[in-house]
Each structure stands twice: as structure tokens, then as C-alpha cells.
Amino acid sequence: MVNRPEIIVEARNLAYHYPGEEATSFPALSGINVAVYRGEYLALIGPNGSGKTTLLKLFNALLVPSDGEVRVEGVSTIDEVEIPRIRRICGMIFQNPDNQLVATTVEEDIAFGLENLALPSAEIRQRVGEVARMLNLEHLLQQPPHLLSGGEKQRVAIAGVLAMQPGCILMDEPTAMLDTASRRDVNDMVRMLRQNHNIAVVHVTHFPEEAAFAERVIVLNQGRLVRQGPPKAVLTDLSLLHSLGLQSTAASELAALLREDGFELPSQLLHNRELVDSLCSLELKS
Amino acid sequence: MSRSITLGQYLPGESLIHRLNPRMKILALLLFLILLFSLKTYGGLTALFFIALGMIAVAKVPFRYFLRGLKPILYIVVFALIIYLFFTKGGVVLLRIGFITVESEGVREGIFVIARLFTLILFSLLVTLTTTPLSLTYGMSYFLKPLRYFGLPTEEVAMIMAIALRFIPTLMEESQRLMRAQVARGADFETGSIFRKAKSLVPLIVPLFVSAFRRADELALAMEARGYRLGARRTRMYEDLIAPRDWAVLSFILVLFSAALAFGL
Ligand SMILES: Nc1ncnc2c1ncn2[C@@H]1O[C@H](COP(=O)(O)OP(=O)(O)OP(=O)(O)O)[C@@H](O)[C@H]1O
Ligand SMILES: [Mg+2]
């Protein structure tokens, strides 16, 4: 039992079909077995409609399984009374930064989840202050959300989840609607979270470069888990990714083309730096 | 441009009036209005008018905001004055045009009514200029609480109002964006009859509604994900505390009431 990482969220033989969609060719999710460990950074990729969002909603108890079960810290999401606790442990960030901020000021928005937990006011203010300091949002506390940039809005949303002291943050394409600089901001923040606070992150993304930073990548297709493993293994399996209409990182794709042309490059290149280094060492050899 | 979108008339400030509890402000406004309408003498009205001016000075709100607020009622004032001047009889005849007379009682009462109206508006503006729309909403929902026993979900109504306040600027920005997009495609919102103008708004309203419904859907989901449940007990980041200064204001008003009674003002 020593050193065995603790499981935060676990799906066992999970299946889900949306009401009224039973007749369609495949259910939104079926036969999913997956565990999220404490402090882990997990990337979830897959083509459109593969069930990524559905899986996150099941983790957060926004949806209840049609078959199998989801356990959050050992508690099944079917258990109505446990739902507030489950939602505190598994916070969720959505794609559109505009449509998840509720309150008229940043500080009240960060406080929203805590208010729902019915914490004492003094504690709410203290936690909001702490989180704002941690995420560098202090200067924005009194601002109304509509004056923030997209990246700032996403950081406020993350702050709102973080204030609830979660074990796991579920992020559904949080950077899809952001510009490059804001995307980097949000990604830096995500990495900081798991390093400094041991919070697990499940990151749904269409950017292979983001998935490459995860510790583990899960690939969904048509509601089934088709592959999981470290990014070095999954994201370099180009035949699988391409067959699903997905892409790997620019470096990995480029390396594959170079290999076709006879360059002797290692097969597990993901980051630009690695590609450049390998190319340079080739140069030196010849 | 989006920065120019302000809601309500709130002017940020740190004054005593700004910091009063919104519930107390609403209650005080109500009491002042009762007092105002129970006053019968010019003396009492003048006193209350100066009290209003004094409070404006304490709130440090520039007086032009009040003048701007008084403008819309100018028509009502003129209309009321005419009615009183020509139809209230009594006292000395001041002016006679054929069979129409203006008598001193009419002048006296006309001016009294207008002065009362001005003072009333000063007090109401004082509240709306120093309280955020959100606080006002929560303050009012407090007084509506008894309606819960008749099945009205007052907490939820307050939440709906707060969310509306949050999304009005967002939707306004969106409508301006849509408008610009339509103008770029040659739409014309400026000229033509009212009917034509209204017609040109249709391609604007449909996408705006579609997006508003999508937003509402996503927002509901996000709220649920963050643990919001209908009817569940919630707390607030800032407790709605009644401070000593609130009691001081209330006692001040009660003193005014007793003075008005004692001196028959
Ligand atoms: N509210 C719904 N009602 C019915 N079917 C739905 C609903 N939401 C999603 N689906 C269906 O469930 C399947 C999985 O959808 P899901 O949104 O989980 O995919 P996704 O992987 O998040 O896709 P994307 O990359 O586009 O976000 C799709 O076939 C979709 O059409
Ligand atoms: Mg999705």
C-alpha cells in the first residue's frame, strides 16, 4: 500500500447514452475503465463527438451513468446526498470563459462556489483572498467580468474552483477560445497547480502541444477508450492518431516525415526542442 | 467602448451614505417619503429639502447628477403647476383673464407640490446613485422575503436579477458586434421609417436570442458544476450586517418624525 498513488476519480465499466439517443449507432460512452490519481496531469484527446465532455460531466456528477459507475474519492456519483461533496472535490472549467462567470465582480465570482457550500462569510473572504494572491488576480478583484480578457476570465474560473480546495480539476478545452498568450498563461497555471498543490488535472484538449505536457494521455473514439499511456507512447503513435483524424505535435509530425526521407531520428520526439537537438546531433555525426 | 456601458446610475464612492446597509437605505427612503407626504407646512418641507441637500453633500455626489435626474420630470412639473394655478381656488385673486383666475391658494399649493416632488426625487436619486444595482437587488429581496410564505422563491428571484445584471453588458457588447457585422454587410439601422428600422433589427434579434439561450444553458451547467442547487442554503461573502451607523440613520429619521409631529409641521 505504501507509495501506491491514491485514486481520486474512478470509472468502472462506465457507459452513458443521452436520453432519446438510444437508437443511434453508438452510445456517447461505453465500457470505460479509467482512474485519475492524486496530483496527476491527465490529458484527454479524441475527435469531435468522441465523448470527452460527456466523461467530464459524469466525473462531476452533472450526469449519472447509464451503466457502471463513477466513484469520486470512493463515493458513487449515483448517491444524491453526496453530490455537493463530489462537486467540491471535482471542480469543472468550461470552454467558453464568458458563460461560466456568474457574479458581477471577480471576487464575488470566486466566492460563488464557497457560498454554495454555505461556509461562514469570514472564511469565504479569507479563501478568496488567498486564491487571488496565488493566481495573481488581486488587482482584478473588484472588476466586473465583462471587462476581463478571455485569459483572465479563465483564470478567474480556475480561481473559483481552486477556492473550493478540490482534489481534481476537470477542464473542458479551457484554452480553445483564447489567444496564444492567454493560452500560455492558463497552461502555466495548470502546471503550477499540480506541482505546488498536488491537484489532479484532467485536461480535454485539441492541442497536441498541451497534451504533450501531461503525464498520461487518454484517447477516446466513438465513446470508447482506445488508447492510454504516457504522451511519449501515445502521441508518437501517428497511425492511430491519423486514423482518428487527430494530429500529434508539430515536432512529432515533422520527425515522422524526416524519418520517411531517411533521417535517423528517434521515434519518441514530441517537443520542438527535442527535435532540434536530435537534428543537431545528426549533423554533428555526419 | 465596452467600458462606457454602465448600469443604473451608481457612482462609486466611500462616503458614509455609500457604506450604509442597502436594506437600511431602502427603509430610510421609504420613511423619508412617508414623512415628505405627511408634511403640511412650508417650514417642514424646507427643512427636509435642506436635509436632503446636506446628505448629498455627505455623499459627495456632484450636484449635476441630480440635475440630470430631475430633467425627465420637468413636463410633469409644468403640467402639475398649470393644474394647480388654474384649478385651485382660494385666497386673493392674483390674475384675471376673462373668466379664468389665478388665485393665491393655487400658487401656494402648486409650488408646495412641486417642491415636494423635487425633494422626493433628490432622496430617491441619493439612494440609486450611492448603491450598486446588485446591492439594491439584494436589499429589495430582503423586504420581499415574507412573500416566500406564499410560494414566491425570493432568493432565486434575487439570483436571477443578479445574473441579469451580470449579463446585460455582455449581451450589449454582443448586439453591438452583430450590428457592426450587419452594417459591414450593408445593413442600415439609421434611416427610414420606424417600421423599416424595426425590420432591419430582425436579423439582429434572432442571433441574439439564439446566443442568449445558449449562454443560459451553459451558465446553468456551470452553476450546477460549482455546487449551486435550487433551494439549498447559501451564505454570502459579505454578510449583510446592520452597523451602528445604520441605527444612527434610523434614529435620526425617527427624531425627524417626532419633530414633525411635535411642531405640527
Ligand atoms: N445534450 C446532448 N443530447 C444528446 N446527445 C448529445 C448531447 N451532448 C452530446 N451528445 C452526443 O454525445 C456524443 C459525445 O459528445 P461529447 O460532447 O461528449 O463529445 P466531445 O468529445 O466533447 O466532442 P467535442 O470535441 O466536439 O467537444 C456525441 O455523439 C454527441 O452528439
Ligand atoms: Mg466537448
Coordinates of C-alpha atoms and ligand atoms in Angstrom, one line a residue:
Chain A
M1 CA 0.0 0.0 0.0
V2 CA 3.0 2.3 0.6
N3 CA 3.6 4.8 -2.3
R4 CA 0.7 3.5 -4.3
P5 CA -0.9 6.7 -5.6
E6 CA -4.3 7.4 -4.3
I7 CA -7.2 7.3 -6.7
I8 CA -9.4 10.4 -6.8
V9 CA -11.8 9.6 -9.6
E10 CA -12.5 6.2 -10.9
A11 CA -14.8 5.0 -13.7
R12 CA -15.8 1.3 -13.7
N13 CA -17.3 -0.2 -16.8
L14 CA -18.9 3.2 -17.4
A15 CA -21.5 3.7 -20.1
Y16 CA -23.7 6.6 -20.9
H17 CA -26.3 7.3 -23.5
Y18 CA -28.1 10.6 -23.7
P19 CA -31.9 10.2 -23.2
G20 CA -33.6 9.8 -26.6
E21 CA -30.3 8.8 -28.3
E22 CA -30.6 5.1 -27.6
A23 CA -31.3 4.4 -31.3
T24 CA -28.1 6.0 -32.6
S25 CA -25.3 3.8 -33.8
F26 CA -23.1 4.1 -30.6
P27 CA -23.7 5.4 -27.1
A28 CA -21.9 8.6 -26.0
L29 CA -19.7 6.4 -23.8
S30 CA -19.3 2.7 -23.2
G31 CA -17.1 0.3 -21.4
I32 CA -14.9 3.0 -19.9
N33 CA -12.5 1.9 -17.1
V34 CA -10.1 4.6 -16.0
A35 CA -8.7 6.1 -12.8
V36 CA -7.4 9.5 -12.0
Y37 CA -4.7 9.6 -9.4
R38 CA -4.0 12.3 -6.9
G39 CA -1.8 15.1 -8.3
E40 CA -1.6 13.6 -11.8
Y41 CA -1.9 15.6 -15.0
L42 CA -4.1 13.7 -17.4
A43 CA -4.8 14.7 -21.0
L44 CA -8.0 13.6 -22.7
I45 CA -8.0 13.7 -26.5
G46 CA -10.3 12.4 -29.2
P47 CA -12.2 13.6 -32.3
N48 CA -15.3 15.7 -32.1
G49 CA -18.2 13.8 -30.5
S50 CA -16.0 11.1 -29.1
G51 CA -17.4 11.6 -25.6
K52 CA -14.8 13.8 -23.8
T53 CA -17.2 16.3 -22.5
T54 CA -19.6 13.6 -21.5
L55 CA -16.9 11.9 -19.5
L56 CA -16.1 15.0 -17.6
K57 CA -19.7 15.7 -16.8
L58 CA -20.0 12.2 -15.5
F59 CA -17.0 12.8 -13.2
N60 CA -18.6 15.9 -11.8
A61 CA -22.0 14.2 -11.3
L62 CA -23.6 16.6 -13.8
L63 CA -24.7 13.3 -15.5
V64 CA -25.3 10.0 -13.8
P65 CA -24.1 6.8 -15.5
S66 CA -26.5 4.7 -17.6
D67 CA -24.4 1.7 -16.7
G68 CA -21.4 1.0 -14.5
E69 CA -20.3 3.7 -12.0
V70 CA -18.1 6.7 -11.3
R71 CA -16.5 6.9 -7.8
V72 CA -15.1 10.2 -6.5
E73 CA -12.9 9.5 -3.5
G74 CA -14.7 6.2 -3.2
V75 CA -18.2 7.7 -3.3
S76 CA -20.5 6.8 -6.2
T77 CA -22.0 9.7 -8.1
I78 CA -25.4 8.0 -8.0
D79 CA -25.6 9.0 -4.3
E80 CA -27.7 12.2 -4.4
V81 CA -26.7 13.3 -0.9
E82 CA -23.0 13.2 -1.8
I83 CA -23.3 15.4 -4.8
P84 CA -22.3 18.7 -3.1
R85 CA -19.1 16.9 -1.8
I86 CA -18.4 15.4 -5.2
R87 CA -18.7 18.7 -6.9
R88 CA -16.4 20.3 -4.4
I89 CA -13.7 17.6 -5.0
C90 CA -14.1 17.6 -8.7
G91 CA -14.3 21.2 -10.0
M92 CA -15.0 21.8 -13.6
I93 CA -13.9 24.5 -16.1
F94 CA -15.7 25.0 -19.3
Q95 CA -14.6 26.1 -22.7
N96 CA -16.4 29.4 -23.0
P97 CA -15.0 31.8 -20.5
D98 CA -18.0 34.2 -20.8
N99 CA -20.6 31.7 -19.8
Q100 CA -19.2 30.4 -16.6
L101 CA -18.8 33.5 -14.6
V102 CA -21.9 34.2 -12.6
A103 CA -21.3 37.2 -10.4
T104 CA -21.0 40.9 -11.1
T105 CA -17.5 41.2 -9.7
V106 CA -14.4 38.9 -9.8
E107 CA -14.3 38.4 -6.1
E108 CA -17.9 37.5 -5.8
D109 CA -17.5 35.1 -8.6
I110 CA -14.5 33.4 -6.9
A111 CA -16.7 33.2 -3.8
F112 CA -19.7 31.7 -5.7
G113 CA -18.8 28.0 -5.0
L114 CA -17.9 28.7 -1.4
E115 CA -21.3 30.5 -0.9
N116 CA -22.9 27.3 -2.3
L117 CA -21.1 25.3 0.3
A118 CA -22.6 27.7 2.9
L119 CA -19.3 28.5 4.5
P120 CA -19.1 31.3 7.0
S121 CA -18.5 34.7 5.4
A122 CA -15.2 35.3 7.1
E123 CA -13.8 32.1 5.8
I124 CA -15.1 32.8 2.3
R125 CA -13.3 36.2 2.3
Q126 CA -10.1 34.6 3.6
R127 CA -10.1 31.9 1.0
V128 CA -10.9 34.3 -1.9
G129 CA -8.0 36.5 -0.8
E130 CA -5.6 33.5 -0.7
V131 CA -6.6 32.2 -4.1
A132 CA -6.5 35.7 -5.6
R133 CA -3.0 36.1 -4.3
M134 CA -1.9 32.7 -5.5
L135 CA -3.2 33.3 -9.0
N136 CA -2.2 37.0 -9.3
L137 CA -5.8 38.2 -9.6
E138 CA -5.7 40.6 -6.7
H139 CA -5.7 43.7 -8.9
L140 CA -8.9 42.5 -10.6
L141 CA -11.0 41.6 -7.6
Q142 CA -13.4 44.5 -8.0
Q143 CA -13.7 44.3 -11.8
P144 CA -16.9 43.2 -13.5
P145 CA -16.3 40.0 -15.6
H146 CA -17.1 41.7 -18.9
L147 CA -14.1 43.9 -18.7
L148 CA -11.7 41.0 -18.4
S149 CA -9.7 39.4 -21.2
G150 CA -10.5 35.8 -22.1
G151 CA -7.4 34.5 -20.4
E152 CA -8.3 36.5 -17.2
K153 CA -11.8 35.1 -17.3
Q154 CA -10.5 31.6 -17.4
R155 CA -8.1 32.3 -14.6
V156 CA -11.0 33.6 -12.5
A157 CA -12.9 30.5 -13.3
I158 CA -10.0 28.4 -12.2
A159 CA -9.7 30.5 -9.0
G160 CA -13.3 29.9 -8.3
V161 CA -12.8 26.1 -8.5
L162 CA -9.5 26.3 -6.6
A163 CA -11.1 28.2 -3.7
M164 CA -13.2 25.1 -3.0
Q165 CA -9.9 23.2 -2.4
P166 CA -10.6 20.4 -4.9
G167 CA -8.7 17.2 -5.4
C168 CA -9.2 17.3 -9.1
I169 CA -9.9 19.9 -11.7
L170 CA -11.7 18.9 -14.9
M171 CA -11.0 21.2 -17.7
D172 CA -13.0 21.0 -21.0
E173 CA -10.9 22.7 -23.6
P174 CA -10.2 25.7 -21.4
T175 CA -7.9 27.3 -23.9
A176 CA -9.9 26.7 -27.1
M177 CA -11.2 30.2 -27.3
L178 CA -8.1 32.0 -26.1
D179 CA -5.2 33.7 -28.0
T180 CA -1.7 32.3 -27.7
A181 CA -0.5 34.5 -24.9
S182 CA -3.6 33.7 -22.7
R183 CA -3.3 30.1 -23.5
R184 CA 0.2 30.0 -22.2
D185 CA -0.9 31.8 -19.1
V186 CA -3.6 29.3 -18.4
N187 CA -1.3 26.3 -19.2
D188 CA 1.4 27.7 -16.9
M189 CA -1.2 28.0 -14.2
V190 CA -2.3 24.4 -14.7
R191 CA 1.2 23.1 -14.3
M192 CA 1.7 25.2 -11.2
L193 CA -1.4 23.8 -9.7
R194 CA -0.3 20.2 -9.9
Q195 CA 3.3 20.9 -8.8
N196 CA 2.5 23.1 -5.9
H197 CA -0.8 21.9 -4.7
N198 CA -0.9 18.2 -5.7
I199 CA -4.2 18.7 -7.5
A200 CA -5.1 16.3 -10.3
V201 CA -5.9 17.9 -13.6
V202 CA -8.0 16.2 -16.3
H203 CA -7.4 18.3 -19.4
V204 CA -9.6 17.9 -22.5
T205 CA -7.7 19.4 -25.4
H206 CA -7.5 19.6 -29.1
F207 CA -3.9 21.0 -29.0
P208 CA -1.4 18.1 -29.1
E209 CA 1.2 20.5 -27.7
E210 CA -0.8 20.8 -24.5
A211 CA -1.3 17.0 -24.3
A212 CA 2.4 16.5 -24.6
F213 CA 2.9 18.1 -21.2
A214 CA 0.6 15.7 -19.5
E215 CA 1.8 12.6 -17.6
R216 CA -0.7 10.4 -19.2
V217 CA -2.8 10.7 -22.3
I218 CA -6.1 9.0 -22.9
V219 CA -7.6 8.7 -26.4
L220 CA -11.4 8.4 -26.8
N221 CA -13.1 7.4 -30.0
Q222 CA -16.8 6.9 -30.5
G223 CA -17.4 6.6 -26.8
R224 CA -14.6 4.0 -26.2
L225 CA -11.3 4.3 -24.7
V226 CA -8.9 3.3 -27.5
R227 CA -5.5 4.1 -26.0
Q228 CA -3.9 5.3 -22.9
G229 CA -0.3 5.8 -21.8
P230 CA 2.4 8.4 -21.4
P231 CA 2.5 11.1 -24.1
K232 CA 5.8 9.7 -25.5
A233 CA 4.0 6.5 -26.4
V234 CA 0.5 7.7 -27.3
L235 CA 1.3 10.9 -29.2
T236 CA 4.0 9.2 -31.2
D237 CA 1.6 6.6 -32.5
L238 CA 0.9 8.6 -35.6
S239 CA -1.0 5.8 -37.4
L240 CA -3.6 5.7 -34.6
L241 CA -3.9 9.4 -34.3
H242 CA -4.2 9.9 -38.0
S243 CA -6.8 7.2 -38.4
L244 CA -8.9 9.1 -35.8
G245 CA -8.4 12.3 -37.7
L246 CA -6.1 13.7 -35.0
Q247 CA -2.6 15.1 -35.1
S248 CA 0.4 14.9 -33.0
T249 CA 2.7 17.8 -32.1
A250 CA 4.4 19.7 -34.9
A251 CA 7.8 18.2 -33.9
S252 CA 6.5 14.7 -33.9
E253 CA 4.7 15.1 -37.3
L254 CA 7.8 16.7 -38.7
A255 CA 10.1 14.0 -37.3
A256 CA 7.9 11.3 -39.0
L257 CA 8.3 13.0 -42.4
L258 CA 12.0 13.3 -41.9
R259 CA 12.2 9.7 -41.0
E260 CA 10.4 8.7 -44.1
D261 CA 13.1 10.6 -46.0
G262 CA 15.8 8.6 -44.4
F263 CA 16.8 10.7 -41.5
E264 CA 17.7 8.6 -38.5
L265 CA 15.6 10.3 -35.8
P266 CA 14.4 8.6 -32.6
S267 CA 10.7 7.7 -32.7
Q268 CA 9.7 9.4 -29.5
L269 CA 10.1 13.1 -30.3
L270 CA 7.3 15.4 -29.0
H271 CA 8.7 18.8 -28.3
N272 CA 10.4 21.2 -30.7
R273 CA 13.5 21.3 -28.5
E274 CA 13.9 17.5 -28.7
L275 CA 13.6 17.6 -32.5
V276 CA 16.1 20.4 -32.9
D277 CA 18.5 18.6 -30.5
S278 CA 18.2 15.4 -32.4
L279 CA 18.7 17.1 -35.8
C280 CA 21.8 18.9 -34.5
S281 CA 23.4 15.7 -33.2
L282 CA 22.7 14.1 -36.6
E283 CA 24.6 17.0 -38.2
L284 CA 27.5 16.5 -35.8
K285 CA 27.7 12.8 -36.6
S286 CA 27.8 13.2 -40.3
Chain B
M1 CA -16.3 51.2 -25.9
S2 CA -17.5 48.4 -23.7
R3 CA -16.2 50.5 -20.8
S4 CA -18.8 53.1 -21.4
I5 CA -21.5 50.6 -20.6
T6 CA -22.6 51.5 -17.1
L7 CA -25.5 50.0 -15.3
G8 CA -28.0 52.0 -13.4
Q9 CA -26.7 55.3 -12.0
Y10 CA -24.3 54.1 -9.4
L11 CA -21.3 56.4 -8.8
P12 CA -18.6 54.6 -6.8
G13 CA -17.6 56.3 -3.6
E14 CA -16.5 55.7 0.0
S15 CA -18.8 58.1 1.8
L16 CA -21.0 57.3 4.9
I17 CA -24.0 57.1 2.6
H18 CA -22.3 54.7 0.2
R19 CA -21.4 52.4 3.1
L20 CA -24.9 52.3 4.7
N21 CA -26.5 48.9 4.5
P22 CA -28.7 48.8 1.4
R23 CA -31.6 47.4 3.4
M24 CA -31.4 50.4 5.7
K25 CA -31.2 52.8 2.7
I26 CA -34.3 51.4 1.2
L27 CA -36.1 51.5 4.5
A28 CA -34.8 55.1 5.1
L29 CA -36.0 56.1 1.6
L30 CA -39.4 54.7 2.4
L31 CA -39.6 56.6 5.7
F32 CA -38.5 59.8 4.1
L33 CA -41.2 59.5 1.5
I34 CA -43.8 58.9 4.2
L35 CA -42.5 61.9 6.1
L36 CA -42.5 64.0 3.0
F37 CA -46.1 63.3 2.2
S38 CA -47.3 63.9 5.8
L39 CA -45.7 67.3 6.0
K40 CA -48.2 70.1 5.6
T41 CA -46.2 73.3 6.1
Y42 CA -43.6 75.1 4.0
G43 CA -41.4 75.2 7.1
G44 CA -41.3 71.4 7.4
L45 CA -40.7 71.0 3.6
T46 CA -37.9 73.5 3.5
A47 CA -36.2 71.7 6.5
L48 CA -36.5 68.4 4.7
F49 CA -35.2 69.9 1.5
F50 CA -32.1 71.1 3.3
I51 CA -31.6 67.8 5.0
A52 CA -31.6 66.2 1.5
L53 CA -29.0 68.7 0.3
G54 CA -26.9 68.0 3.5
M55 CA -27.0 64.3 2.7
I56 CA -26.0 64.9 -0.9
A57 CA -23.0 66.9 0.4
V58 CA -22.1 64.0 2.7
A59 CA -22.3 61.5 -0.2
K60 CA -20.0 63.8 -2.2
V61 CA -22.0 63.2 -5.4
P62 CA -21.7 66.1 -7.7
F63 CA -25.0 68.0 -7.9
R64 CA -25.2 67.9 -11.7
Y65 CA -26.1 64.2 -11.4
F66 CA -29.1 65.3 -9.5
L67 CA -30.0 67.9 -12.0
R68 CA -29.7 65.3 -14.8
G69 CA -32.1 63.1 -12.8
L70 CA -34.6 66.0 -12.3
K71 CA -34.8 66.7 -16.1
P72 CA -37.1 63.9 -17.1
I73 CA -39.8 65.1 -14.7
L74 CA -39.9 68.7 -16.0
Y75 CA -43.0 68.0 -18.1
I76 CA -44.8 66.6 -15.0
V77 CA -43.8 69.7 -13.1
V78 CA -45.2 72.1 -15.7
F79 CA -48.3 70.1 -16.1
A80 CA -48.9 70.0 -12.3
L81 CA -48.2 73.7 -12.0
I82 CA -50.8 74.6 -14.6
I83 CA -53.4 72.4 -13.0
Y84 CA -52.9 73.9 -9.6
L85 CA -52.6 77.5 -10.8
F86 CA -55.9 77.4 -12.7
F87 CA -58.0 75.0 -10.8
T88 CA -57.2 75.5 -7.2
K89 CA -59.2 78.4 -5.8
G90 CA -59.0 80.4 -2.6
G91 CA -57.2 83.4 -1.2
V92 CA -56.5 86.6 -3.2
V93 CA -57.1 86.7 -6.9
L94 CA -53.7 87.4 -8.5
L95 CA -54.6 87.3 -12.1
R96 CA -57.8 87.5 -14.1
I97 CA -58.1 86.7 -17.8
G98 CA -61.7 86.8 -18.8
F99 CA -63.4 84.1 -16.6
I100 CA -60.1 82.4 -15.8
T101 CA -58.5 83.3 -12.5
V102 CA -55.2 82.5 -10.8
E103 CA -55.6 82.7 -7.0
S104 CA -53.0 82.8 -4.3
E105 CA -54.0 79.4 -2.8
G106 CA -53.3 77.8 -6.2
V107 CA -49.8 79.3 -6.4
R108 CA -49.1 78.3 -2.8
E109 CA -50.3 74.7 -3.3
G110 CA -48.7 74.4 -6.8
I111 CA -45.3 75.4 -5.5
F112 CA -45.7 73.2 -2.5
V113 CA -46.4 70.1 -4.6
I114 CA -43.5 70.8 -6.9
A115 CA -41.1 71.3 -4.0
R116 CA -42.3 68.0 -2.6
L117 CA -41.7 66.2 -5.9
F118 CA -38.2 67.7 -6.2
T119 CA -37.3 66.6 -2.7
L120 CA -38.7 63.1 -3.3
I121 CA -36.5 62.8 -6.4
L122 CA -33.5 64.0 -4.5
F123 CA -33.9 61.3 -1.9
S124 CA -34.5 58.5 -4.5
L125 CA -31.5 59.6 -6.6
L126 CA -29.4 59.7 -3.4
V127 CA -30.1 56.0 -3.0
T128 CA -29.7 54.9 -6.6
L129 CA -26.5 57.0 -7.0
T130 CA -24.8 55.6 -4.0
T131 CA -25.9 51.9 -4.1
T132 CA -24.8 49.3 -6.7
P133 CA -27.7 47.7 -8.6
L134 CA -26.7 44.4 -7.1
S135 CA -26.9 45.7 -3.5
L136 CA -30.2 47.3 -4.3
T137 CA -31.5 44.0 -5.7
Y138 CA -30.4 42.1 -2.6
G139 CA -31.8 44.9 -0.4
M140 CA -35.2 44.7 -2.0
S141 CA -35.2 40.9 -2.0
Y142 CA -34.9 41.2 1.8
F143 CA -38.1 43.1 2.1
L144 CA -39.8 40.6 -0.3
K145 CA -38.8 37.7 1.9
P146 CA -42.2 37.4 3.5
L147 CA -43.6 36.6 0.1
R148 CA -41.8 33.2 0.4
Y149 CA -44.6 32.0 2.6
F150 CA -46.9 32.5 -0.4
G151 CA -44.6 30.4 -2.6
L152 CA -42.5 33.1 -4.2
P153 CA -38.9 31.9 -4.4
T154 CA -37.4 35.3 -3.4
E155 CA -33.8 34.1 -3.1
E156 CA -33.9 32.6 -6.6
V157 CA -35.5 35.8 -7.9
A158 CA -32.6 37.8 -6.4
M159 CA -30.2 35.4 -8.1
I160 CA -31.9 35.8 -11.4
M161 CA -31.7 39.6 -11.1
A162 CA -28.0 39.4 -10.2
I163 CA -27.3 37.2 -13.2
A164 CA -29.3 39.6 -15.4
L165 CA -27.1 42.5 -14.1
R166 CA -24.0 40.4 -14.8
F167 CA -25.0 39.6 -18.4
I168 CA -26.6 42.9 -19.6
P169 CA -23.1 44.3 -20.6
T170 CA -22.1 41.1 -22.2
L171 CA -25.3 40.9 -24.3
M172 CA -25.0 44.6 -25.2
E173 CA -21.5 44.1 -26.4
E174 CA -22.7 41.2 -28.5
S175 CA -25.5 43.1 -30.0
Q176 CA -23.1 45.9 -30.9
R177 CA -20.8 43.3 -32.5
L178 CA -23.7 41.9 -34.5
M179 CA -24.8 45.3 -35.5
R180 CA -21.4 46.2 -36.8
A181 CA -21.2 42.9 -38.7
Q182 CA -24.6 43.7 -40.3
V183 CA -23.5 47.3 -41.1
A184 CA -20.4 45.9 -42.8
R185 CA -22.8 43.8 -45.0
G186 CA -24.7 46.9 -46.0
A187 CA -27.4 47.0 -43.4
D188 CA -28.8 50.4 -42.4
F189 CA -30.1 51.0 -38.9
E190 CA -30.2 54.7 -39.1
T191 CA -32.6 55.9 -41.8
G192 CA -36.1 55.1 -42.9
S193 CA -39.4 54.9 -41.1
I194 CA -39.8 53.4 -37.7
F195 CA -41.2 50.4 -39.4
R196 CA -38.2 50.0 -41.6
K197 CA -35.8 50.4 -38.7
A198 CA -37.7 47.8 -36.7
K199 CA -37.5 45.5 -39.7
S200 CA -33.8 46.0 -40.0
L201 CA -33.4 44.8 -36.4
V202 CA -34.9 41.4 -37.1
P203 CA -31.6 39.8 -38.4
L204 CA -30.1 41.1 -35.2
I205 CA -32.6 39.9 -32.7
V206 CA -32.7 36.3 -33.9
P207 CA -29.0 35.5 -33.4
L208 CA -29.0 37.5 -30.2
F209 CA -31.8 35.3 -28.8
V210 CA -30.1 32.1 -30.0
S211 CA -26.9 33.1 -28.3
A212 CA -28.7 34.2 -25.1
F213 CA -30.4 30.8 -24.8
R214 CA -27.1 29.0 -25.5
R215 CA -25.4 31.1 -22.8
A216 CA -28.2 30.4 -20.3
D217 CA -27.8 26.7 -20.9
E218 CA -24.1 26.8 -20.4
L219 CA -24.3 29.1 -17.4
A220 CA -26.9 26.8 -15.7
L221 CA -24.5 23.9 -16.2
A222 CA -21.5 25.9 -14.8
M223 CA -23.5 27.0 -11.8
E224 CA -24.6 23.4 -11.1
A225 CA -21.0 22.2 -11.5
R226 CA -20.0 24.7 -8.9
G227 CA -22.5 23.3 -6.4
Y228 CA -25.4 25.6 -6.9
R229 CA -28.7 23.9 -6.0
L230 CA -32.2 25.4 -6.1
G231 CA -33.5 25.9 -2.6
A232 CA -30.3 25.0 -0.9
R233 CA -29.0 27.2 1.9
R234 CA -26.3 29.6 0.8
T235 CA -24.1 32.1 2.6
R236 CA -22.7 35.3 1.3
M237 CA -19.2 36.6 1.0
Y238 CA -20.2 39.9 2.6
E239 CA -22.6 39.5 5.4
D240 CA -25.5 41.8 5.3
L241 CA -24.7 43.4 8.7
I242 CA -26.5 46.3 10.2
A243 CA -23.8 48.6 11.6
P244 CA -24.1 51.3 14.3
R245 CA -24.2 53.9 11.5
D246 CA -27.3 52.3 10.1
W247 CA -29.0 52.5 13.5
A248 CA -27.9 56.2 13.8
V249 CA -29.6 57.0 10.5
L250 CA -32.7 55.2 11.6
S251 CA -32.8 57.1 14.9
F252 CA -32.2 60.4 13.0
I253 CA -35.3 59.7 10.9
L254 CA -37.3 58.9 14.0
V255 CA -36.2 62.2 15.5
L256 CA -37.4 64.0 12.4
F257 CA -40.8 62.2 12.6
S258 CA -41.3 63.2 16.2
A259 CA -40.2 66.8 15.5
A260 CA -42.7 66.9 12.7
L261 CA -45.4 65.6 15.0
A262 CA -44.5 67.8 17.9
F263 CA -44.3 71.1 16.0
G264 CA -47.2 70.2 13.7
L265 CA -45.1 70.7 10.6
Ligands
LIG1 N1 -27.1 17.0 -24.8 C1 -26.9 16.0 -25.6 N2 -28.0 15.3 -26.1 C2 -27.9 14.3 -26.9 N3 -26.7 13.9 -27.4 C3 -25.6 14.5 -27.0 C4 -25.6 15.6 -26.1 N4 -24.4 16.1 -25.9 C5 -23.6 15.3 -26.6 N5 -24.3 14.4 -27.3 C6 -23.7 13.3 -28.2 O1 -22.8 12.5 -27.4 C7 -21.7 12.2 -28.1 C8 -20.4 12.7 -27.3 O2 -20.5 14.1 -27.2 P1 -19.4 14.9 -26.4 O3 -19.9 16.3 -26.3 O4 -19.1 14.2 -25.1 O5 -18.2 14.9 -27.4 P2 -16.8 15.6 -27.2 O6 -15.7 14.6 -27.3 O7 -16.8 16.5 -26.1 O8 -16.8 16.5 -28.6 P3 -16.1 17.9 -28.9 O9 -14.7 17.7 -29.2 O10 -16.9 18.4 -30.1 O11 -16.3 18.8 -27.7 C9 -21.8 12.9 -29.5 O12 -22.2 11.9 -30.4 C10 -22.9 13.9 -29.2 O13 -23.6 14.1 -30.4
MG2 MG -16.6 18.7 -25.8

